Amino acid sequence: MDPVALIDRAHLARQTFGDTELAHELLGLFAEQCRSLLPGIVDTARPITERADLAHTLKGSALGIGAGRVAHLSGAIEDRLRAGEAAGPTDALSDAVAETLAVLAPAT
């Protein structure tokens, strides 16, 4: 999987065995997760462990569908939060999520 790709279509096709209907469904679920998880990840009023868990969940979802940039950034945020540090690139993650959702808009 390309770690900087918004969506690695070849990875997604492998994950879904070429089933375009399944791919479409997974992309829709991923978009929903982005919209529900991102606010909690960037919310500095939330406990660090909770934010790290949310980032971990988003990273796993992104890895599953080939959203390399979102996976990379959410993983970096998770690592920093688990180390007790400031979350780091939350603006970059927000941008990557927005760009990815824009690419998915016709599919979701």
C-alpha atoms as a printed R data frame, in Angstrom:
    type eleno elety resid chain resno       x      y      z
1   ATOM     1    CA   MET     A     1   0.000  0.000  0.000
2   ATOM     2    CA   ASP     A     2   1.234  3.467 -0.887
3   ATOM     3    CA   PRO     A     3   1.662  5.378  2.430
4   ATOM     4    CA   VAL     A     4   0.933  8.748  0.831
5   ATOM     5    CA   ALA     A     5  -1.990  7.742 -1.369
6   ATOM     6    CA   LEU     A     6  -5.384  9.134 -0.550
7   ATOM     7    CA   ILE     A     7  -6.881  5.845 -1.767
8   ATOM     8    CA   ASP     A     8  -4.792  3.008 -3.150
9   ATOM     9    CA   ARG     A     9  -7.364  1.513 -5.531
10  ATOM    10    CA   ALA     A    10  -5.231 -1.560 -6.227
11  ATOM    11    CA   HIS     A    11  -5.035 -2.311 -2.486
12  ATOM    12    CA   LEU     A    12  -8.789 -1.828 -2.139
13  ATOM    13    CA   ALA     A    13  -9.417 -4.164 -5.072
14  ATOM    14    CA   ARG     A    14  -7.225 -6.834 -3.458
15  ATOM    15    CA   GLN     A    15  -8.985 -6.430 -0.119
16  ATOM    16    CA   THR     A    16 -12.406 -6.804 -1.744
17  ATOM    17    CA   PHE     A    17 -11.401 -9.488 -4.264
18  ATOM    18    CA   GLY     A    18 -12.429 -7.113 -7.050
19  ATOM    19    CA   ASP     A    19 -16.018 -6.871 -5.782
20  ATOM    20    CA   THR     A    20 -16.920 -3.271 -6.639
21  ATOM    21    CA   GLU     A    21 -20.137 -3.363 -4.625
22  ATOM    22    CA   LEU     A    22 -18.210 -4.440 -1.518
23  ATOM    23    CA   ALA     A    23 -15.575 -1.773 -2.191
24  ATOM    24    CA   HIS     A    24 -18.292  0.872 -2.450
25  ATOM    25    CA   GLU     A    25 -19.806 -0.296  0.850
26  ATOM    26    CA   LEU     A    26 -16.431 -0.263  2.610
27  ATOM    27    CA   LEU     A    27 -15.652  3.223  1.327
28  ATOM    28    CA   GLY     A    28 -18.997  4.428  2.682
29  ATOM    29    CA   LEU     A    29 -18.270  2.878  6.076
30  ATOM    30    CA   PHE     A    30 -14.815  4.438  6.073
31  ATOM    31    CA   ALA     A    31 -16.274  7.868  5.290
32  ATOM    32    CA   GLU     A    32 -18.707  7.486  8.204
33  ATOM    33    CA   GLN     A    33 -15.871  6.496 10.522
34  ATOM    34    CA   CYS     A    34 -13.818  9.488  9.461
35  ATOM    35    CA   ARG     A    35 -16.701 11.803 10.242
36  ATOM    36    CA   SER     A    36 -17.355 10.229 13.638
37  ATOM    37    CA   LEU     A    37 -13.780  9.600 14.834
38  ATOM    38    CA   LEU     A    38 -11.892 12.708 13.692
39  ATOM    39    CA   PRO     A    39 -13.645 15.159 16.036
40  ATOM    40    CA   GLY     A    40 -12.668 13.031 19.033
41  ATOM    41    CA   ILE     A    41  -9.074 12.657 17.882
42  ATOM    42    CA   VAL     A    42  -8.540 16.400 17.615
43  ATOM    43    CA   ASP     A    43 -10.492 17.272 20.790
44  ATOM    44    CA   THR     A    44  -7.788 18.182 23.308
45  ATOM    45    CA   ALA     A    45 -10.368 18.182 26.130
46  ATOM    46    CA   ARG     A    46 -10.742 14.400 25.777
47  ATOM    47    CA   PRO     A    47  -8.466 12.035 27.699
48  ATOM    48    CA   ILE     A    48  -5.258 11.175 25.846
49  ATOM    49    CA   THR     A    49  -5.902  7.431 25.995
50  ATOM    50    CA   GLU     A    50  -9.356  7.873 24.482
51  ATOM    51    CA   ARG     A    51  -7.939 10.001 21.669
52  ATOM    52    CA   ALA     A    52  -5.199  7.417 21.050
53  ATOM    53    CA   ASP     A    53  -7.817  4.650 20.845
54  ATOM    54    CA   LEU     A    54  -9.822  6.679 18.326
55  ATOM    55    CA   ALA     A    55  -6.689  7.303 16.251
56  ATOM    56    CA   HIS     A    56  -5.905  3.578 16.372
57  ATOM    57    CA   THR     A    57  -9.393  2.728 15.120
58  ATOM    58    CA   LEU     A    58  -9.126  5.224 12.272
59  ATOM    59    CA   LYS     A    59  -5.673  3.912 11.361
60  ATOM    60    CA   GLY     A    60  -7.011  0.353 11.121
61  ATOM    61    CA   SER     A    61  -9.933  1.407  8.965
62  ATOM    62    CA   ALA     A    62  -7.666  3.415  6.688
63  ATOM    63    CA   LEU     A    63  -5.228  0.509  6.317
64  ATOM    64    CA   GLY     A    64  -8.083 -1.776  5.360
65  ATOM    65    CA   ILE     A    65  -9.195  0.299  2.401
66  ATOM    66    CA   GLY     A    66  -5.839  1.683  1.304
67  ATOM    67    CA   ALA     A    67  -6.148  5.238  2.618
68  ATOM    68    CA   GLY     A    68  -2.399  5.519  3.145
69  ATOM    69    CA   ARG     A    69  -2.137  9.158  4.139
70  ATOM    70    CA   VAL     A    70  -4.915  8.913  6.736
71  ATOM    71    CA   ALA     A    71  -3.404  5.667  8.076
72  ATOM    72    CA   HIS     A    72   0.066  7.181  8.339
73  ATOM    73    CA   LEU     A    73  -1.055 10.376 10.065
74  ATOM    74    CA   SER     A    74  -3.498  8.710 12.453
75  ATOM    75    CA   GLY     A    75  -0.774  6.205 13.355
76  ATOM    76    CA   ALA     A    76   1.660  9.025 14.090
77  ATOM    77    CA   ILE     A    77  -0.916 10.730 16.278
78  ATOM    78    CA   GLU     A    78  -1.666  7.490 18.100
79  ATOM    79    CA   ASP     A    79   2.035  6.899 18.768
80  ATOM    80    CA   ARG     A    80   2.558 10.391 20.142
81  ATOM    81    CA   LEU     A    81  -0.522 10.249 22.344
82  ATOM    82    CA   ARG     A    82   0.458  6.840 23.743
83  ATOM    83    CA   ALA     A    83   3.877  8.323 24.565
84  ATOM    84    CA   GLY     A    84   2.138 11.088 26.521
85  ATOM    85    CA   GLU     A    85   3.082 13.782 24.030
86  ATOM    86    CA   ALA     A    86   0.963 16.320 22.205
87  ATOM    87    CA   ALA     A    87  -0.892 14.725 19.319
88  ATOM    88    CA   GLY     A    88   1.184 16.411 16.644
89  ATOM    89    CA   PRO     A    89  -0.150 16.538 13.086
90  ATOM    90    CA   THR     A    90  -3.884 16.840 13.796
91  ATOM    91    CA   ASP     A    91  -4.239 19.625 11.213
92  ATOM    92    CA   ALA     A    92  -2.518 17.406  8.646
93  ATOM    93    CA   LEU     A    93  -4.856 14.535  9.553
94  ATOM    94    CA   SER     A    94  -7.897 16.802  9.248
95  ATOM    95    CA   ASP     A    95  -6.671 17.911  5.815
96  ATOM    96    CA   ALA     A    96  -5.976 14.332  4.711
97  ATOM    97    CA   VAL     A    97  -9.419 13.211  5.841
98  ATOM    98    CA   ALA     A    98 -11.075 16.125  4.013
99  ATOM    99    CA   GLU     A    99  -9.100 15.396  0.827
100 ATOM   100    CA   THR     A   100  -9.895 11.684  1.039
101 ATOM   101    CA   LEU     A   101 -13.589 12.307  1.622
102 ATOM   102    CA   ALA     A   102 -13.617 14.673 -1.345
103 ATOM   103    CA   VAL     A   103 -12.157 11.921 -3.540
104 ATOM   104    CA   LEU     A   104 -14.735  9.470 -2.179
105 ATOM   105    CA   ALA     A   105 -17.691 11.849 -2.565
106 ATOM   106    CA   PRO     A   106 -18.907 10.299 -5.834
107 ATOM   107    CA   ALA     A   107 -18.580  6.812 -4.313
108 ATOM   108    CA   THR     A   108 -20.197  7.498 -0.933
